[in-house]
């Protein structure tokens, strides 16, 4: 191996940096003799913070959060690109490949909402420094709230067509609006805006930011606004998106040094799971913003894949198992079933 520093490209959001630093730590532990450096790159998705990502029927740019990182790889301005795998398109640019997938974190989503007791106390204590005009109009709920328990016309904010479709399928009385920004920005909007009642975020992303849900259902963390509660949604309630909870590492094809590094970073079971999910998504002809969900898990020496799609009207579901080596075939099989 040569002695040049290995450049790890990432977006600059708090979550992206947290994930990139996880990979950086792994690299340094596995290869203490090598030098690694972080390279922060702003992507199209970062620049379009006011644009909606949930425009059904409208084409969005491919690789919204990955394109600029991929250009850096192709121009040899970076060596590894760290992505939330859910953001990485199934078709990669010529000359690039998915080099490794780290061990997957918890794939579940979390329903986040205001605490009724906290909202009431804030409204009553108008002299409190935490109170501002309009807060009394905010609505709060009890711990343990489920989607089907939200009242009619409650507003759930999400930029994901997958989450929106599943939320409305469970509780058609709800309304859903778009929300943009990083995790902390979304939490602040929920805490402060009376017109929002709840939002849904990935548990893995919050955990990587050192946020956690207590036994009492409180959402806690240094940057978490006061007075928020959270309910972890089981996969039977909210099936995750393709690749959720996994970190993908993209590299140039034919670069043996990078391939050797990725061998040490890769988690085989996670790779097979996300390979099945991505094969399903590719065969469905969808992108990361399609109202499609898929979750694969290893059971013994087999992969179990559960999928659903709202792409062509009412929800369609399917499930199957195949040997762990047949990940691609499993994804394609279920796509064919849903499209038939």
Short mmCIF file of C-alpha atoms in Angstrom, two decimals:
data_model
loop_
_atom_site.label_atom_id
_atom_site.label_comp_id
_atom_site.label_asym_id
_atom_site.label_seq_id
_atom_site.Cartn_x
_atom_site.Cartn_y
_atom_site.Cartn_z
CA UNK A 1 0.00 0.00 0.00
CA UNK A 2 1.22 3.54 -0.69
CA UNK A 3 1.50 6.07 2.11
CA UNK A 4 -0.82 8.78 0.75
CA UNK A 5 -3.62 9.78 3.17
CA UNK A 6 -6.92 8.09 2.41
CA UNK A 7 -9.66 10.67 2.02
CA UNK A 8 -13.11 9.81 3.42
CA UNK A 9 -15.84 11.93 1.82
CA UNK A 10 -19.05 12.80 3.65
CA UNK A 11 -21.86 15.31 3.78
CA UNK A 12 -21.59 17.93 6.49
CA UNK A 13 -24.82 17.33 8.40
CA UNK A 14 -24.49 16.26 12.05
CA UNK A 15 -25.78 12.76 11.24
CA UNK A 16 -23.53 12.37 8.19
CA UNK A 17 -20.51 13.45 10.23
CA UNK A 18 -21.42 11.06 13.04
CA UNK A 19 -21.60 8.20 10.55
CA UNK A 20 -18.40 9.20 8.78
CA UNK A 21 -16.56 9.35 12.10
CA UNK A 22 -17.79 5.84 12.93
CA UNK A 23 -16.23 4.63 9.67
CA UNK A 24 -13.10 6.70 10.31
CA UNK A 25 -12.68 5.08 13.73
CA UNK A 26 -13.06 1.63 12.19
CA UNK A 27 -10.48 2.44 9.53
CA UNK A 28 -7.93 3.70 12.03
CA UNK A 29 -8.37 0.69 14.29
CA UNK A 30 -8.13 -1.80 11.42
CA UNK A 31 -5.24 -0.03 9.70
CA UNK A 32 -3.23 1.88 12.34
CA UNK A 33 -0.30 2.19 9.93
CA UNK A 34 -2.36 4.24 7.44
CA UNK A 35 -3.41 7.87 7.51
CA UNK A 36 -7.09 8.78 7.05
CA UNK A 37 -8.66 12.22 6.66
CA UNK A 38 -12.23 13.50 6.48
CA UNK A 39 -13.41 15.53 3.46
CA UNK A 40 -16.72 17.36 3.85
CA UNK A 41 -18.68 17.94 0.63
CA UNK A 42 -21.99 19.78 0.19
CA UNK A 43 -24.54 17.87 -1.90
CA UNK A 44 -27.52 18.92 -3.99
CA UNK A 45 -29.84 17.73 -1.23
CA UNK A 46 -28.06 19.96 1.28
CA UNK A 47 -28.48 22.94 -1.03
CA UNK A 48 -32.20 22.32 -1.59
CA UNK A 49 -33.24 22.56 2.05
CA UNK A 50 -36.52 24.28 1.15
CA UNK A 51 -37.48 21.83 -1.59
CA UNK A 52 -39.98 19.05 -0.98
CA UNK A 53 -38.71 15.49 -1.16
CA UNK A 54 -42.20 14.05 -1.20
CA UNK A 55 -43.58 15.18 -4.55
CA UNK A 56 -45.50 12.19 -5.80
CA UNK A 57 -45.50 11.92 -9.56
CA UNK A 58 -42.62 14.39 -9.93
CA UNK A 59 -39.10 13.31 -10.77
CA UNK A 60 -36.41 14.25 -8.27
CA UNK A 61 -32.71 14.44 -9.06
CA UNK A 62 -31.02 11.05 -8.78
CA UNK A 63 -28.44 10.83 -6.04
CA UNK A 64 -29.80 13.89 -4.25
CA UNK A 65 -27.45 13.33 -1.30
CA UNK A 66 -24.70 11.38 -3.10
CA UNK A 67 -23.84 12.86 -6.51
CA UNK A 68 -21.17 15.34 -5.42
CA UNK A 69 -19.46 12.70 -3.27
CA UNK A 70 -19.39 10.38 -6.27
CA UNK A 71 -17.88 13.06 -8.49
CA UNK A 72 -15.12 13.48 -5.90
CA UNK A 73 -14.42 9.74 -6.07
CA UNK A 74 -14.30 9.68 -9.85
CA UNK A 75 -11.95 12.69 -9.94
CA UNK A 76 -9.71 11.10 -7.29
CA UNK A 77 -10.43 13.97 -4.90
CA UNK A 78 -11.68 11.40 -2.37
CA UNK A 79 -11.12 7.67 -1.86
CA UNK A 80 -14.08 6.45 0.19
CA UNK A 81 -17.57 8.00 0.27
CA UNK A 82 -19.72 7.34 3.34
CA UNK A 83 -23.48 7.35 2.79
CA UNK A 84 -26.66 6.54 4.61
CA UNK A 85 -27.31 3.52 2.42
CA UNK A 86 -30.97 4.48 2.05
CA UNK A 87 -29.81 7.56 0.09
CA UNK A 88 -27.61 5.63 -2.34
CA UNK A 89 -29.29 4.90 -5.72
CA UNK A 90 -29.41 1.26 -6.80
CA UNK A 91 -27.68 2.19 -10.07
CA UNK A 92 -24.22 3.63 -9.42
CA UNK A 93 -22.15 5.68 -11.88
CA UNK A 94 -19.77 3.76 -14.14
CA UNK A 95 -16.47 3.24 -12.37
CA UNK A 96 -17.93 3.14 -8.87
CA UNK A 97 -19.21 0.31 -6.68
CA UNK A 98 -20.54 -0.35 -3.20
CA UNK A 99 -17.37 -1.46 -1.45
CA UNK A 100 -18.72 -2.29 1.99
CA UNK A 101 -21.74 -2.07 4.26
CA UNK A 102 -21.23 -1.68 7.99
CA UNK A 103 -23.12 -3.67 10.60
CA UNK A 104 -26.70 -2.49 10.56
CA UNK A 105 -28.22 -0.48 13.40
CA UNK A 106 -31.85 -0.72 14.56
CA UNK A 107 -34.05 -0.41 11.47
CA UNK A 108 -37.19 0.79 13.23
CA UNK A 109 -38.84 4.19 12.88
CA UNK A 110 -39.95 6.39 15.77
CA UNK A 111 -43.15 8.41 16.14
CA UNK A 112 -42.28 11.68 17.91
CA UNK A 113 -44.82 14.05 19.47
CA UNK A 114 -45.23 16.63 22.24
CA UNK A 115 -45.82 15.67 25.87
CA UNK A 116 -49.33 16.70 26.98
CA UNK A 117 -48.19 17.46 30.53
CA UNK A 118 -45.29 19.60 29.34
CA UNK A 119 -47.49 21.56 26.92
CA UNK A 120 -50.10 22.15 29.61
CA UNK A 121 -47.53 23.35 32.13
CA UNK A 122 -45.94 25.69 29.59
CA UNK A 123 -49.32 27.16 28.68
CA UNK A 124 -50.24 27.73 32.32
CA UNK A 125 -46.90 29.23 33.26
CA UNK A 126 -46.87 32.21 30.93
CA UNK A 127 -44.15 33.86 32.99
CA UNK A 128 -41.76 31.04 32.19
CA UNK A 129 -38.81 31.98 30.01
CA UNK A 130 -39.63 28.92 27.90
CA UNK A 131 -43.06 30.24 26.96
CA UNK A 132 -43.82 32.36 23.92
CA UNK A 133 -47.11 33.53 22.39
CA UNK A 134 -48.87 30.77 20.52
CA UNK A 135 -47.51 27.89 22.56
CA UNK A 136 -50.84 27.36 24.28
CA UNK A 137 -52.26 26.28 20.90
CA UNK A 138 -49.87 23.37 20.71
CA UNK A 139 -51.33 19.91 21.22
CA UNK A 140 -49.72 17.20 23.31
CA UNK A 141 -50.30 13.49 23.88
CA UNK A 142 -49.69 10.78 26.44
CA UNK A 143 -46.68 8.48 26.34
CA UNK A 144 -47.05 5.33 24.25
CA UNK A 145 -49.07 7.00 21.49
CA UNK A 146 -49.57 4.88 18.36
CA UNK A 147 -50.36 6.12 14.85
CA UNK A 148 -53.92 4.80 14.93
CA UNK A 149 -54.53 6.68 18.20
CA UNK A 150 -53.84 10.13 16.76
CA UNK A 151 -57.06 12.21 16.62
CA UNK A 152 -58.80 13.20 13.37
CA UNK A 153 -57.01 15.93 11.43
CA UNK A 154 -53.81 15.55 13.47
CA UNK A 155 -50.85 16.56 11.30
CA UNK A 156 -47.89 14.22 10.84
CA UNK A 157 -44.88 15.87 9.20
CA UNK A 158 -42.62 13.75 7.00
CA UNK A 159 -40.67 14.14 3.76
CA UNK A 160 -40.88 10.39 3.06
CA UNK A 161 -43.57 9.06 0.72
CA UNK A 162 -43.05 5.62 2.29
CA UNK A 163 -43.76 6.86 5.82
CA UNK A 164 -46.64 9.04 4.65
CA UNK A 165 -48.34 6.19 2.82
CA UNK A 166 -48.04 3.81 5.78
CA UNK A 167 -49.20 6.46 8.29
CA UNK A 168 -52.29 7.31 6.25
CA UNK A 169 -53.05 3.64 5.58
CA UNK A 170 -53.20 3.05 9.34
CA UNK A 171 -55.09 6.25 10.13
CA UNK A 172 -56.80 7.80 7.07
CA UNK A 173 -58.18 10.64 9.23
CA UNK A 174 -54.75 12.20 9.57
CA UNK A 175 -53.16 14.92 7.45
CA UNK A 176 -49.54 14.83 6.35
CA UNK A 177 -47.26 17.71 5.40
CA UNK A 178 -43.67 17.97 4.26
CA UNK A 179 -40.82 18.75 6.63
CA UNK A 180 -37.20 19.44 5.76
CA UNK A 181 -33.93 19.90 7.60
CA UNK A 182 -31.63 17.71 9.65
CA UNK A 183 -32.84 15.69 12.63
CA UNK A 184 -32.43 18.48 15.19
CA UNK A 185 -34.10 21.04 12.92
CA UNK A 186 -37.11 18.77 12.52
CA UNK A 187 -37.37 18.19 16.26
CA UNK A 188 -37.28 21.94 16.90
CA UNK A 189 -40.01 22.53 14.32
CA UNK A 190 -42.19 19.88 15.96
CA UNK A 191 -41.60 21.30 19.43
CA UNK A 192 -42.40 24.87 18.43
CA UNK A 193 -44.95 24.79 15.60
CA UNK A 194 -48.55 24.38 16.75
CA UNK A 195 -49.61 23.30 13.25
CA UNK A 196 -47.54 20.10 13.58
CA UNK A 197 -48.57 17.26 15.89
CA UNK A 198 -46.04 14.53 15.17
CA UNK A 199 -43.22 13.39 12.93
CA UNK A 200 -41.54 10.09 12.11
CA UNK A 201 -37.76 9.61 12.09
CA UNK A 202 -35.34 6.70 11.92
CA UNK A 203 -34.23 5.31 15.27
CA UNK A 204 -30.75 4.55 13.91
CA UNK A 205 -30.10 8.17 12.98
CA UNK A 206 -31.18 9.44 16.36
CA UNK A 207 -29.06 6.85 18.17
CA UNK A 208 -26.00 7.93 16.16
CA UNK A 209 -26.62 11.46 17.39
CA UNK A 210 -26.71 10.14 20.97
CA UNK A 211 -30.46 10.62 21.34
CA UNK A 212 -32.43 7.89 23.10
CA UNK A 213 -35.95 6.96 24.14
CA UNK A 214 -36.33 6.36 27.87
CA UNK A 215 -38.51 3.64 29.41
CA UNK A 216 -41.09 6.33 30.13
CA UNK A 217 -41.15 7.28 26.44
CA UNK A 218 -39.25 10.56 26.71
CA UNK A 219 -36.89 11.55 23.91
CA UNK A 220 -33.62 12.71 25.43
CA UNK A 221 -30.29 14.05 24.17
CA UNK A 222 -28.17 17.18 24.39
CA UNK A 223 -29.79 18.84 21.36
CA UNK A 224 -33.32 17.49 21.86
CA UNK A 225 -35.91 20.19 22.67
CA UNK A 226 -37.69 19.77 25.99
CA UNK A 227 -41.11 18.16 26.14
CA UNK A 228 -40.90 15.57 23.37
CA UNK A 229 -42.08 11.96 23.67
CA UNK A 230 -41.36 9.06 21.33
CA UNK A 231 -42.87 5.69 20.46
CA UNK A 232 -40.67 3.14 18.72
CA UNK A 233 -42.68 1.61 15.87
CA UNK A 234 -42.23 -2.10 15.27
CA UNK A 235 -41.58 -3.21 11.70
CA UNK A 236 -45.06 -4.76 11.58
CA UNK A 237 -46.42 -1.23 12.06
CA UNK A 238 -43.93 0.71 9.92
CA UNK A 239 -41.79 -1.26 7.47
CA UNK A 240 -38.48 0.56 6.92
CA UNK A 241 -37.09 1.85 3.68
CA UNK A 242 -34.48 -0.01 1.67
CA UNK A 243 -31.13 0.11 3.45
CA UNK A 244 -32.42 1.88 6.56
CA UNK A 245 -29.99 1.74 9.49
CA UNK A 246 -27.03 0.74 7.29
CA UNK A 247 -23.97 2.78 6.35
CA UNK A 248 -22.68 2.26 2.81
CA UNK A 249 -19.12 2.86 1.68
CA UNK A 250 -18.69 3.63 -2.01
CA UNK A 251 -15.34 3.27 -3.80
CA UNK A 252 -13.80 3.23 -7.25
CA UNK A 253 -13.82 -0.04 -9.17
CA UNK A 254 -10.42 -1.62 -9.70
CA UNK A 255 -8.72 0.10 -6.77
CA UNK A 256 -7.14 -2.78 -4.84
CA UNK A 257 -6.05 -0.63 -1.90
CA UNK A 258 -9.60 0.56 -1.28
CA UNK A 259 -11.03 -2.92 -1.84
CA UNK A 260 -8.69 -4.31 0.82
CA UNK A 261 -9.80 -1.67 3.30
CA UNK A 262 -13.46 -2.37 2.58
CA UNK A 263 -13.00 -6.09 3.23
CA UNK A 264 -12.25 -5.23 6.85
CA UNK A 265 -15.18 -2.82 7.14
CA UNK A 266 -17.85 -5.02 5.60
CA UNK A 267 -20.51 -6.93 7.57
CA UNK A 268 -21.52 -9.95 5.47
CA UNK A 269 -25.00 -10.48 6.93
CA UNK A 270 -25.92 -6.80 6.56
CA UNK A 271 -24.60 -6.77 3.00
CA UNK A 272 -26.76 -9.74 2.02
CA UNK A 273 -29.84 -8.16 3.62
CA UNK A 274 -29.46 -4.80 1.89
CA UNK A 275 -28.55 -6.53 -1.39
CA UNK A 276 -31.94 -8.24 -1.35
CA UNK A 277 -33.70 -4.99 -0.51
CA UNK A 278 -31.87 -3.01 -3.19
CA UNK A 279 -32.54 -5.73 -5.77
CA UNK A 280 -36.24 -5.46 -4.95
CA UNK A 281 -36.20 -1.67 -5.29
CA UNK A 282 -34.29 -1.81 -8.58
CA UNK A 283 -36.66 -4.40 -10.02
CA UNK A 284 -39.65 -2.28 -8.97
CA UNK A 285 -38.14 0.62 -10.89
CA UNK A 286 -38.22 2.88 -7.85
CA UNK A 287 -35.84 5.34 -6.27
CA UNK A 288 -35.16 6.26 -2.67
CA UNK A 289 -38.26 8.51 -2.64
CA UNK A 290 -40.70 5.87 -3.92
CA UNK A 291 -43.53 4.73 -1.60
CA UNK A 292 -41.84 1.36 -1.26
CA UNK A 293 -40.55 -0.46 1.83
CA UNK A 294 -38.43 -3.57 2.28
CA UNK A 295 -36.76 -5.28 5.18
CA UNK A 296 -34.55 -8.39 5.01
CA UNK A 297 -33.17 -10.28 7.99
CA UNK A 298 -30.97 -13.36 8.37
CA UNK A 299 -32.70 -16.39 9.86
CA UNK A 300 -30.29 -19.30 10.13
CA UNK A 301 -28.81 -19.75 6.67
CA UNK A 302 -31.70 -18.02 4.94
CA UNK A 303 -32.84 -14.50 4.18
CA UNK A 304 -36.39 -13.48 4.98
CA UNK A 305 -37.57 -10.48 2.97
CA UNK A 306 -40.76 -8.52 3.65
CA UNK A 307 -41.84 -5.85 1.18
CA UNK A 308 -44.69 -3.49 0.45
CA UNK A 309 -45.51 -0.96 -2.23
CA UNK A 310 -48.01 1.85 -2.66
CA UNK A 311 -46.58 2.66 -6.09
CA UNK A 312 -49.65 1.62 -8.07
CA UNK A 313 -52.57 2.35 -5.77
CA UNK A 314 -53.56 0.40 -2.64
CA UNK A 315 -50.81 -1.26 -0.64
CA UNK A 316 -49.49 -4.60 -1.87
CA UNK A 317 -47.41 -6.83 0.40
CA UNK A 318 -45.27 -9.90 -0.10
CA UNK A 319 -42.83 -12.04 1.86
CA UNK A 320 -40.44 -14.88 1.01
CA UNK A 321 -37.30 -16.73 2.11
CA UNK A 322 -34.32 -17.97 0.13
CA UNK A 323 -30.77 -19.12 0.91
CA UNK A 324 -28.59 -16.23 2.06
CA UNK A 325 -26.47 -16.47 -1.12
CA UNK A 326 -29.55 -15.74 -3.27
CA UNK A 327 -30.13 -12.19 -2.09
CA UNK A 328 -30.54 -10.68 -5.55
CA UNK A 329 -32.89 -13.44 -6.68
CA UNK A 330 -35.00 -12.96 -3.55
CA UNK A 331 -35.47 -9.26 -4.19
CA UNK A 332 -36.29 -9.81 -7.84
CA UNK A 333 -38.74 -12.58 -6.97
CA UNK A 334 -40.83 -10.37 -4.69
CA UNK A 335 -40.74 -7.46 -7.14
CA UNK A 336 -42.12 -9.74 -9.85
CA UNK A 337 -44.83 -10.89 -7.44
CA UNK A 338 -45.95 -7.35 -6.64
CA UNK A 339 -45.87 -6.28 -10.27
CA UNK A 340 -47.86 -9.27 -11.52
#
